[in-house]
Coordinates of C-alpha atoms and ligand atoms in Angstrom, one line a residue:
M1 CA 106.4 101.6 86.6
L2 CA 104.6 99.3 89.1
R3 CA 101.7 100.7 91.1
I4 CA 101.0 97.6 93.2
F5 CA 101.8 99.0 96.6
N6 CA 100.2 102.4 95.8
N7 CA 97.0 100.7 94.7
D8 CA 96.9 98.2 97.6
I9 CA 97.5 100.7 100.3
S10 CA 94.9 103.1 98.8
N11 CA 92.3 100.3 99.0
P12 CA 90.7 100.6 102.5
D13 CA 89.5 97.0 102.3
K14 CA 92.9 95.6 101.8
F15 CA 95.2 94.6 104.7
V16 CA 98.6 95.3 103.2
V17 CA 101.8 93.4 103.9
T18 CA 105.2 94.7 103.0
L19 CA 108.6 93.1 103.7
E20 CA 111.8 94.9 104.7
L21 CA 115.1 93.7 103.2
V22 CA 118.5 94.8 104.5
P23 CA 121.4 94.6 102.0
K24 CA 124.9 93.9 103.3
R25 CA 128.3 95.4 102.5
E26 CA 128.8 93.4 99.4
S27 CA 127.8 93.7 95.7
G28 CA 127.0 90.0 95.3
G29 CA 127.5 86.8 97.2
L30 CA 125.2 84.6 99.3
S31 CA 123.4 87.3 101.3
T32 CA 122.6 89.4 98.3
D33 CA 121.4 86.3 96.4
A34 CA 119.3 85.4 99.4
L35 CA 117.5 88.8 99.3
I36 CA 116.8 88.4 95.6
N37 CA 115.4 85.0 96.2
I38 CA 113.2 86.3 99.1
A39 CA 111.8 88.9 96.8
K40 CA 111.1 86.4 94.1
D41 CA 109.4 84.1 96.5
A42 CA 107.4 87.0 97.9
F43 CA 106.2 87.8 94.4
A44 CA 105.3 84.2 93.8
D45 CA 103.4 84.0 97.1
G46 CA 101.2 86.9 96.1
R47 CA 100.4 88.3 99.6
I48 CA 103.2 90.9 99.7
S49 CA 102.5 94.3 98.1
A50 CA 106.1 95.5 98.1
V51 CA 109.5 94.9 99.5
S52 CA 111.2 97.9 101.1
I53 CA 115.0 98.1 101.0
T54 CA 117.0 99.9 103.7
D55 CA 119.5 102.7 102.9
N56 CA 122.9 102.2 104.7
P57 CA 121.2 101.1 108.0
G58 CA 123.0 102.2 111.1
G59 CA 124.8 104.6 108.9
N60 CA 127.2 101.9 107.7
P61 CA 127.9 101.3 104.0
S62 CA 125.9 98.6 102.2
L63 CA 124.7 97.7 98.8
S64 CA 122.6 100.6 97.5
P65 CA 118.8 100.0 97.7
D66 CA 118.4 101.7 94.3
V67 CA 120.4 99.0 92.5
L68 CA 119.1 96.1 94.5
G69 CA 115.6 97.5 94.2
Y70 CA 115.8 97.8 90.4
E71 CA 116.9 94.2 90.1
I72 CA 113.9 93.1 92.2
F73 CA 111.6 95.5 90.4
K74 CA 112.5 93.9 87.1
H75 CA 111.1 90.6 88.5
G76 CA 107.7 92.3 88.9
M77 CA 107.9 92.8 92.6
D78 CA 107.1 96.4 93.7
V79 CA 109.7 98.1 95.8
I80 CA 109.8 100.9 98.4
V81 CA 113.2 102.6 98.5
H82 CA 114.4 103.9 101.9
F83 CA 115.8 107.4 101.3
T84 CA 117.8 109.0 104.1
C85 CA 119.3 112.5 104.6
R86 CA 122.6 111.4 106.1
D87 CA 124.9 110.8 103.2
M88 CA 124.1 113.4 100.5
N89 CA 123.5 117.1 100.3
R90 CA 120.4 118.5 98.6
A91 CA 122.0 118.4 95.1
G92 CA 122.9 114.7 95.5
M93 CA 119.4 113.9 97.0
E94 CA 117.6 115.5 94.1
S95 CA 119.8 113.9 91.6
R96 CA 119.2 110.5 93.3
A97 CA 115.4 111.2 93.2
L98 CA 115.5 111.9 89.5
Q99 CA 117.5 108.7 88.9
L100 CA 114.9 106.7 90.8
A101 CA 112.1 108.3 88.9
R102 CA 113.9 107.5 85.7
M103 CA 114.1 103.8 86.8
G104 CA 110.4 103.9 87.6
M105 CA 110.9 103.4 91.4
K106 CA 108.8 106.0 92.9
N107 CA 107.7 104.5 96.3
I108 CA 110.0 106.3 98.7
L109 CA 110.2 106.0 102.5
A110 CA 111.6 109.4 103.4
L111 CA 113.8 109.2 106.6
T112 CA 116.2 111.5 108.4
G113 CA 118.3 108.4 108.9
D114 CA 120.5 107.0 111.7
Y115 CA 123.6 108.9 112.5
S116 CA 126.8 108.2 110.5
G117 CA 128.4 104.8 111.1
K118 CA 131.8 103.6 110.0
G119 CA 133.1 103.2 106.5
F120 CA 136.6 103.1 104.9
G121 CA 139.0 104.9 107.3
G122 CA 136.6 105.4 110.1
Q123 CA 133.3 107.3 110.8
G124 CA 131.9 109.2 107.8
S125 CA 130.9 112.9 107.9
P126 CA 127.2 113.3 108.7
V127 CA 125.6 115.5 106.0
F128 CA 121.9 116.0 107.2
D129 CA 121.5 119.0 104.8
F130 CA 117.7 118.2 105.0
D131 CA 115.5 116.5 107.6
S132 CA 112.8 114.0 106.6
V133 CA 110.1 116.7 106.5
I134 CA 112.1 118.8 104.0
L135 CA 113.0 115.7 102.0
T136 CA 109.2 114.9 101.8
K137 CA 108.5 118.4 100.7
M138 CA 111.3 118.3 98.0
L139 CA 109.8 115.0 96.6
H140 CA 106.3 116.6 96.6
K141 CA 107.6 119.6 94.7
L142 CA 109.6 117.4 92.3
N143 CA 106.3 115.7 91.4
E144 CA 105.2 119.0 89.8
R145 CA 108.4 119.0 87.7
L146 CA 107.9 115.4 86.7
A147 CA 104.4 116.1 85.6
A148 CA 105.6 119.0 83.5
S149 CA 108.2 116.8 81.8
E150 CA 105.4 114.3 80.8
D151 CA 106.0 111.9 83.7
P152 CA 102.6 112.0 85.4
D153 CA 103.3 109.2 88.0
G154 CA 104.9 111.2 90.8
F155 CA 106.7 109.9 93.8
F156 CA 104.6 108.1 96.4
T157 CA 106.3 109.1 99.5
G158 CA 105.9 107.6 103.0
C159 CA 107.2 108.5 106.4
A160 CA 108.1 106.8 109.7
V161 CA 106.9 107.5 113.2
S162 CA 107.8 106.0 116.5
P163 CA 104.9 105.6 119.0
F164 CA 107.3 103.8 121.4
K165 CA 108.6 106.8 123.2
T166 CA 108.6 106.7 127.0
T167 CA 108.4 110.4 127.9
E168 CA 105.6 112.9 127.2
A169 CA 108.0 115.3 125.5
E170 CA 109.2 112.6 123.0
C171 CA 105.7 111.4 122.3
E172 CA 104.5 114.9 121.5
A173 CA 107.6 115.6 119.5
Q174 CA 107.1 112.5 117.4
Y175 CA 103.4 113.1 116.8
R176 CA 103.8 116.7 116.0
K177 CA 106.5 115.9 113.5
L178 CA 104.2 113.4 112.0
D179 CA 101.7 116.2 111.4
R180 CA 104.4 118.1 109.5
K181 CA 105.3 115.1 107.4
I182 CA 101.7 114.6 106.3
E183 CA 101.4 118.3 105.6
A184 CA 104.6 118.1 103.5
G185 CA 103.1 115.3 101.4
A186 CA 103.6 111.9 103.1
S187 CA 101.0 109.4 101.8
F188 CA 101.6 106.5 104.0
I189 CA 103.1 105.9 107.5
I190 CA 105.3 103.0 108.7
T191 CA 105.9 102.7 112.5
Q192 CA 109.2 102.0 114.2
L193 CA 109.3 98.5 115.6
G194 CA 108.1 97.8 119.1
Y195 CA 106.1 95.3 121.1
D196 CA 103.7 97.5 123.3
V197 CA 100.2 97.2 122.0
D198 CA 99.0 100.2 124.0
K199 CA 101.6 102.3 122.2
F200 CA 100.5 101.0 118.9
Q201 CA 96.9 101.9 119.9
E202 CA 98.1 105.4 121.0
L203 CA 99.2 106.2 117.5
I204 CA 95.9 105.0 116.0
T205 CA 93.8 106.9 118.6
Q206 CA 95.9 110.1 118.1
N207 CA 95.5 109.9 114.3
R208 CA 91.7 109.5 114.6
I209 CA 91.4 112.4 117.0
K210 CA 93.4 114.6 114.6
G211 CA 91.5 113.4 111.6
I212 CA 94.6 111.9 110.0
T213 CA 93.4 109.3 107.5
T214 CA 96.8 108.5 106.0
P215 CA 97.2 104.7 106.0
V216 CA 99.5 103.2 108.6
L217 CA 101.6 100.0 108.4
A218 CA 102.9 98.6 111.7
S219 CA 106.3 97.1 112.0
V220 CA 106.4 93.4 113.0
Y221 CA 109.9 92.0 113.5
M222 CA 111.1 88.4 113.7
L223 CA 113.3 88.7 116.7
S224 CA 116.4 86.5 117.0
P225 CA 118.3 86.5 120.3
K226 CA 121.1 88.5 118.7
A227 CA 118.8 91.2 117.4
A228 CA 116.8 91.2 120.7
K229 CA 120.0 91.7 122.8
A230 CA 121.2 94.5 120.5
M231 CA 117.8 96.3 120.6
N232 CA 117.6 95.7 124.4
R233 CA 121.0 97.4 124.8
G234 CA 119.9 100.4 122.7
K235 CA 122.2 99.6 119.8
V236 CA 119.4 100.1 117.2
P237 CA 118.3 103.8 117.4
G238 CA 114.8 104.3 118.6
V239 CA 114.0 100.6 119.1
I240 CA 112.9 99.2 122.5
V241 CA 113.0 95.6 123.5
S242 CA 112.2 95.2 127.2
D243 CA 114.3 93.1 129.5
S244 CA 111.5 90.6 130.0
L245 CA 111.0 90.1 126.3
C246 CA 114.7 89.8 125.6
N247 CA 115.1 87.2 128.4
R248 CA 112.1 85.2 127.1
I249 CA 113.6 85.1 123.6
I250 CA 117.0 84.0 124.8
K251 CA 115.4 81.2 126.7
E252 CA 113.2 80.1 123.8
W253 CA 116.3 79.8 121.5
E254 CA 118.4 78.1 124.3
N255 CA 116.0 75.2 124.4
S256 CA 116.4 74.6 120.6
K257 CA 116.8 76.7 117.5
Q258 CA 113.6 75.1 116.1
E259 CA 111.6 76.1 119.2
G260 CA 113.1 79.6 119.0
L261 CA 112.1 80.0 115.4
S262 CA 108.6 78.7 115.9
Q263 CA 108.0 81.0 118.9
A264 CA 109.3 84.0 116.9
I265 CA 106.8 83.1 114.1
E266 CA 104.0 82.7 116.6
R267 CA 104.8 86.0 118.3
A268 CA 104.9 87.8 115.0
A269 CA 101.6 86.2 113.9
K270 CA 99.9 87.2 117.1
L271 CA 101.1 90.7 117.0
A272 CA 100.1 91.0 113.3
A273 CA 96.6 89.7 114.2
I274 CA 96.2 92.3 117.0
L275 CA 97.4 95.1 114.8
K276 CA 94.8 94.2 112.2
G277 CA 92.2 94.0 115.0
I278 CA 92.9 97.4 116.3
G279 CA 92.7 99.0 112.9
Y280 CA 96.1 99.2 111.3
N281 CA 96.0 99.2 107.5
G282 CA 98.7 96.6 107.2
I283 CA 102.0 95.3 108.6
H284 CA 105.6 95.8 107.6
I285 CA 107.6 92.6 108.3
G286 CA 111.3 92.8 109.2
G287 CA 114.0 90.6 110.5
I288 CA 113.9 88.3 107.5
H289 CA 117.4 87.6 106.1
R290 CA 117.7 84.1 104.6
S291 CA 114.4 82.9 103.2
F292 CA 110.8 83.8 102.6
K293 CA 109.6 80.7 104.4
A294 CA 109.1 82.3 107.8
V295 CA 107.0 85.2 106.2
G296 CA 104.7 82.6 104.6
K297 CA 104.3 80.9 108.0
I298 CA 103.5 84.1 109.8
L299 CA 100.8 85.0 107.3
D300 CA 99.3 81.5 107.3
R301 CA 99.2 81.4 111.1
M302 CA 97.8 85.0 111.3
A303 CA 94.9 83.9 109.0
I304 CA 94.1 81.1 111.4
I305 CA 94.2 83.1 114.7
E306 CA 93.2 86.6 113.7
H307 CA 89.6 86.3 114.8
N308 CA 90.8 85.7 118.3
W309 CA 93.2 88.6 118.4
Q310 CA 91.9 89.9 121.7
D311 CA 93.1 86.7 123.4
Y312 CA 96.7 87.6 122.8
L313 CA 96.7 91.2 124.0
E314 CA 98.1 90.6 127.4
E315 CA 101.3 89.2 125.9
F316 CA 102.0 92.6 124.3
R317 CA 101.3 94.9 127.2
S318 CA 104.2 96.6 128.9
D319 CA 104.8 96.5 132.7
D320 CA 107.1 99.5 132.6
K321 CA 105.6 101.8 135.2
N322 CA 107.7 104.7 134.1
C323 CA 106.5 104.7 130.5
F324 CA 104.3 107.7 129.5
Y325 CA 101.1 107.1 127.6
L326 CA 99.1 109.9 126.0
Y327 CA 95.8 108.2 126.6
K328 CA 94.3 105.9 129.3
K329 CA 94.9 102.3 128.3
Y330 CA 91.9 100.6 126.7
D331 CA 90.0 97.8 128.3
Y332 CA 89.6 95.9 125.0
K333 CA 87.0 93.7 126.4
S334 CA 84.7 96.5 127.3
S335 CA 82.1 98.0 125.1
D336 CA 84.3 100.9 124.0
I337 CA 84.2 99.5 120.5
K338 CA 82.4 100.1 117.3
K339 CA 82.8 99.3 113.6
S340 CA 83.9 101.9 111.2
E341 CA 82.4 102.3 107.7
N342 CA 84.9 99.8 106.2
N343 CA 84.2 97.3 109.0
V344 CA 87.4 98.0 111.0
N345 CA 87.3 98.0 114.7
E346 CA 87.4 101.5 116.2
Y347 CA 87.6 102.3 119.8
I348 CA 85.8 105.1 121.4
Y349 CA 88.5 107.8 122.0
S350 CA 90.2 107.2 125.3
E351 CA 90.8 109.8 127.9
Y352 CA 93.8 112.1 127.3
I353 CA 96.0 111.7 130.3
A354 CA 99.0 113.8 129.6
S355 CA 99.8 115.7 132.7
Q356 CA 98.9 119.4 132.5
D357 CA 101.0 120.2 135.5
N358 CA 104.1 122.4 135.1
I359 CA 107.3 120.5 134.7
P360 CA 109.0 120.5 138.2
Y361 CA 112.0 122.6 137.2
T362 CA 115.0 122.5 139.6
L363 CA 117.0 125.6 140.4
K364 CA 119.6 124.3 137.9
D365 CA 117.0 123.9 135.1
N366 CA 115.7 127.4 135.8
L367 CA 119.2 129.0 135.8
F368 CA 120.5 127.2 132.7
D369 CA 117.4 126.5 130.7
H370 CA 114.3 128.4 131.5
Y371 CA 115.8 131.9 132.2
P372 CA 118.1 131.9 129.2
Y373 CA 115.1 130.8 127.1
L374 CA 113.0 133.7 128.4
L375 CA 115.8 136.1 127.8
L376 CA 116.4 135.0 124.2
K377 CA 112.6 135.1 123.6
Q378 CA 112.4 138.7 124.8
L379 CA 115.4 139.7 122.8
H380 CA 114.0 138.1 119.7
E381 CA 110.7 139.8 120.2
L382 CA 112.5 143.1 120.5
F383 CA 114.9 142.9 117.6
F384 CA 113.5 140.3 115.2
N385 CA 109.8 140.9 115.0
R386 CA 108.7 142.1 111.6
A387 CA 105.4 143.3 113.0
S388 CA 107.0 145.6 115.6
K389 CA 107.2 149.4 115.1
L390 CA 111.0 149.2 115.4
S391 CA 111.4 146.8 112.5
P392 CA 111.7 149.5 109.7
I393 CA 114.4 151.2 111.8
Y394 CA 116.4 148.0 112.1
K395 CA 115.9 147.4 108.4
A396 CA 117.2 150.9 107.5
A397 CA 120.2 150.4 109.8
A398 CA 121.0 147.0 108.3
E399 CA 120.9 148.6 104.8
V400 CA 123.4 151.2 105.8
I401 CA 125.7 148.7 107.5
D402 CA 125.5 146.3 104.5
K403 CA 126.1 149.1 101.9
N404 CA 129.2 150.1 103.7
N405 CA 130.5 146.5 103.9
K406 CA 130.6 146.8 107.7
A407 CA 128.5 143.8 108.6
W408 CA 131.7 141.9 109.6
I409 CA 132.2 144.3 112.5
L410 CA 128.8 143.7 113.9
K411 CA 129.2 140.0 113.4
T412 CA 132.7 139.7 114.9
F413 CA 132.3 142.0 117.9
V414 CA 128.6 141.7 118.9
E415 CA 126.7 138.9 117.2
D416 CA 129.2 136.1 117.4
P417 CA 130.3 136.6 121.0
L418 CA 126.7 136.8 122.2
K419 CA 125.4 133.9 120.1
K420 CA 128.3 131.7 120.9
L421 CA 127.8 132.3 124.6
F422 CA 124.1 131.5 124.6
L423 CA 123.7 129.1 121.7
S424 CA 127.2 127.7 120.7
C425 CA 126.4 129.4 117.4
K426 CA 128.0 128.0 114.3
S427 CA 127.7 131.2 112.3
C428 CA 125.5 129.7 109.6
G429 CA 124.1 133.1 108.8
D430 CA 120.5 131.7 108.5
C431 CA 119.3 131.5 112.1
G432 CA 116.7 128.9 113.0
I433 CA 116.6 129.1 116.8
Q434 CA 113.1 130.6 116.9
H435 CA 111.7 127.3 115.5
I436 CA 113.1 125.2 118.4
A437 CA 112.3 127.2 121.5
F438 CA 115.5 129.2 121.0
Q439 CA 118.0 126.5 120.6
C440 CA 120.4 126.1 117.7
P441 CA 119.7 123.2 115.3
E442 CA 123.3 123.4 114.0
S443 CA 125.1 123.1 117.3
G444 CA 122.4 121.5 119.4
C445 CA 121.2 118.6 117.1
P446 CA 123.8 116.3 115.5
K447 CA 121.3 115.8 112.6
H448 CA 120.4 119.5 112.3
T449 CA 116.7 118.8 112.5
R450 CA 114.5 121.9 111.9
N451 CA 111.1 120.3 111.7
G452 CA 110.9 117.9 114.7
A453 CA 112.7 115.2 116.5
C454 CA 114.4 112.2 114.7
G455 CA 113.2 108.8 116.0
G456 CA 116.5 107.9 117.7
S457 CA 116.1 109.5 121.2
R458 CA 115.8 107.2 124.2
D459 CA 114.2 108.2 127.5
G460 CA 114.5 111.8 126.4
F461 CA 118.2 111.6 125.6
C462 CA 119.8 112.2 122.2
E463 CA 120.6 109.2 119.9
V464 CA 124.1 110.6 119.2
N465 CA 125.1 112.6 122.3
K466 CA 123.7 110.1 124.8
D467 CA 124.5 112.3 127.8
K468 CA 122.5 115.3 126.5
K469 CA 118.7 115.7 126.3
C470 CA 117.3 115.8 122.7
I471 CA 116.8 119.4 121.8
W472 CA 113.1 118.7 120.9
V473 CA 112.6 117.3 124.5
R474 CA 114.1 120.5 125.8
A475 CA 112.0 122.5 123.4
F476 CA 108.8 120.8 124.6
N477 CA 109.7 121.3 128.3
R478 CA 110.5 125.0 127.7
L479 CA 107.3 125.6 125.8
K480 CA 105.2 123.6 128.3
K481 CA 106.5 125.6 131.2
S482 CA 105.6 128.7 129.3
D483 CA 102.2 127.4 128.2
K484 CA 103.1 127.6 124.6
I485 CA 103.1 123.9 123.5
E486 CA 101.2 124.7 120.3
N487 CA 104.4 126.4 119.0
L488 CA 106.0 122.9 118.8
S489 CA 104.1 122.1 115.6
K490 CA 103.9 125.1 113.5
E491 CA 104.6 125.9 109.9
F492 CA 107.1 124.0 107.6
V493 CA 110.6 125.2 108.3
H494 CA 112.7 125.7 105.2
P495 CA 116.2 124.3 104.9
R496 CA 119.2 126.3 105.9
M497 CA 120.6 128.5 103.1
W498 CA 124.2 127.6 102.7
E499 CA 125.0 130.7 100.6
L500 CA 124.7 132.7 103.9
N501 CA 127.3 130.7 105.7
N502 CA 129.6 132.9 107.9
T503 CA 127.6 136.0 107.3
S504 CA 125.6 138.1 109.8
S505 CA 122.3 136.4 110.4
W506 CA 121.0 139.6 111.9
I507 CA 121.7 141.6 108.8
N508 CA 120.4 138.7 106.6
F509 CA 117.1 138.7 108.6
H510 CA 116.4 142.4 108.3
L511 CA 117.3 142.5 104.6
G512 CA 115.0 139.5 103.9
R513 CA 117.8 137.3 102.7
D514 CA 117.4 134.3 105.0
H515 CA 114.9 131.4 104.9
Q516 CA 112.3 133.6 106.5
K517 CA 112.2 136.0 103.6
E518 CA 108.6 137.0 102.8
Ligands
SF4_601 S1 119.1 116.1 119.3 FE1 117.2 114.9 119.1 S2 116.6 115.1 116.9 FE2 118.8 115.7 117.1 S3 119.9 113.8 116.7 FE3 119.7 113.9 118.9 S4 117.8 112.7 119.3 FE4 117.8 113.2 117.1

């Protein structure tokens, strides 16, 4: 097993560089050969700690990262395998994890994953049995089993975060989910890709304030006009390329391909220099498909310009007046700067500027969101609070109903009609509404997330159901209006128990059968 990436990222003096490779829908051929050659050249270059390999990006089938990774791994190059929750249930995921461990590939980037794309015969069924927090926890627990079976090198699991969210609710949802990922065992963080330096800074500031010391790699992407247009139109979930940046890139490539390419290298080198300057532990380079050459040029150029990183800041500041920032933007030229113990620039914490005002709810919001929330909260408090005096009575009643096999009557005539009306309940028998401000993760979230938002939302709306607000945005707004934001990042939420499907969740709760059992 190779420990290059693990060792490098654990060294606070090392600025780590990783490289993302995207396999295509083929088992061999030119594009696969190109990826192998990029990895070989990266190894020979010596500045790359690992290549990371995507897992069916966009939800579309492609060559497995496990097999491509293993081939690269045998050449001596360390590999990070992307591992998503979209295509397999928990049995398949655990089996895949064991297979990776057996192959010695234990650097995992645990992701919820993009929604299902198209394969043979149309769109595939989305599994999402776990979310990325649960997957991280599973890998963490598996490490104990590996150790017990005389395999002491456990999984080295990382997570993703997007600081590039434009609304307060999405920012908070992302950062609070990050807390849960770290709590579940994530040992490194890779950002989503973006071009707003104040957003990159926001993540670093936020981590410092919370005392999060987990190393962070920032994504730096070589943008071609095709990729820029797709990202600008929102075709790549969670990625934002502004109109002005997109237009600039189109123009650069229009003049000549050569100019477009050298501008892309220059932009990537400048951004990388800034990210090193503001305290990132490394960069994660993407957008490389044909040869390693551009990566070498980015790193060479970065080495030349990195001492002047502050000169390039203005190129990477957004002019979007509607974008929300958690903190006041830094004036990098001011004296708000000090050196940390390991000689990295640290900025004095900036002022928190999140609005503390109540969300201006309209009458419609109150009628269809706030009041139903208050009602469900009250009912939950009354009927499903184990600390209440009535709880033993409910438990005794549940025992009688269950013993007489009459739970179906309660479910069919009372529970189902009420829960379908308020929650579009899917009868999973293991209710998780209390974790998401009384919304259903089964009916409300296409990825069934139980521990926080996926990275795919855009301006508050869902990656999949683009006309609907993300349930975590609604959860934040509900909790904020009720002054209970702290409930957004609470304890780890266990996965749904499928053995309870189509049974009464009320009976299951009171008999201690569901995921909340004590
Ligand atoms: S509701 Fe939110 S968390 Fe669920 S898929 Fe949509 S954007 Fe992602």
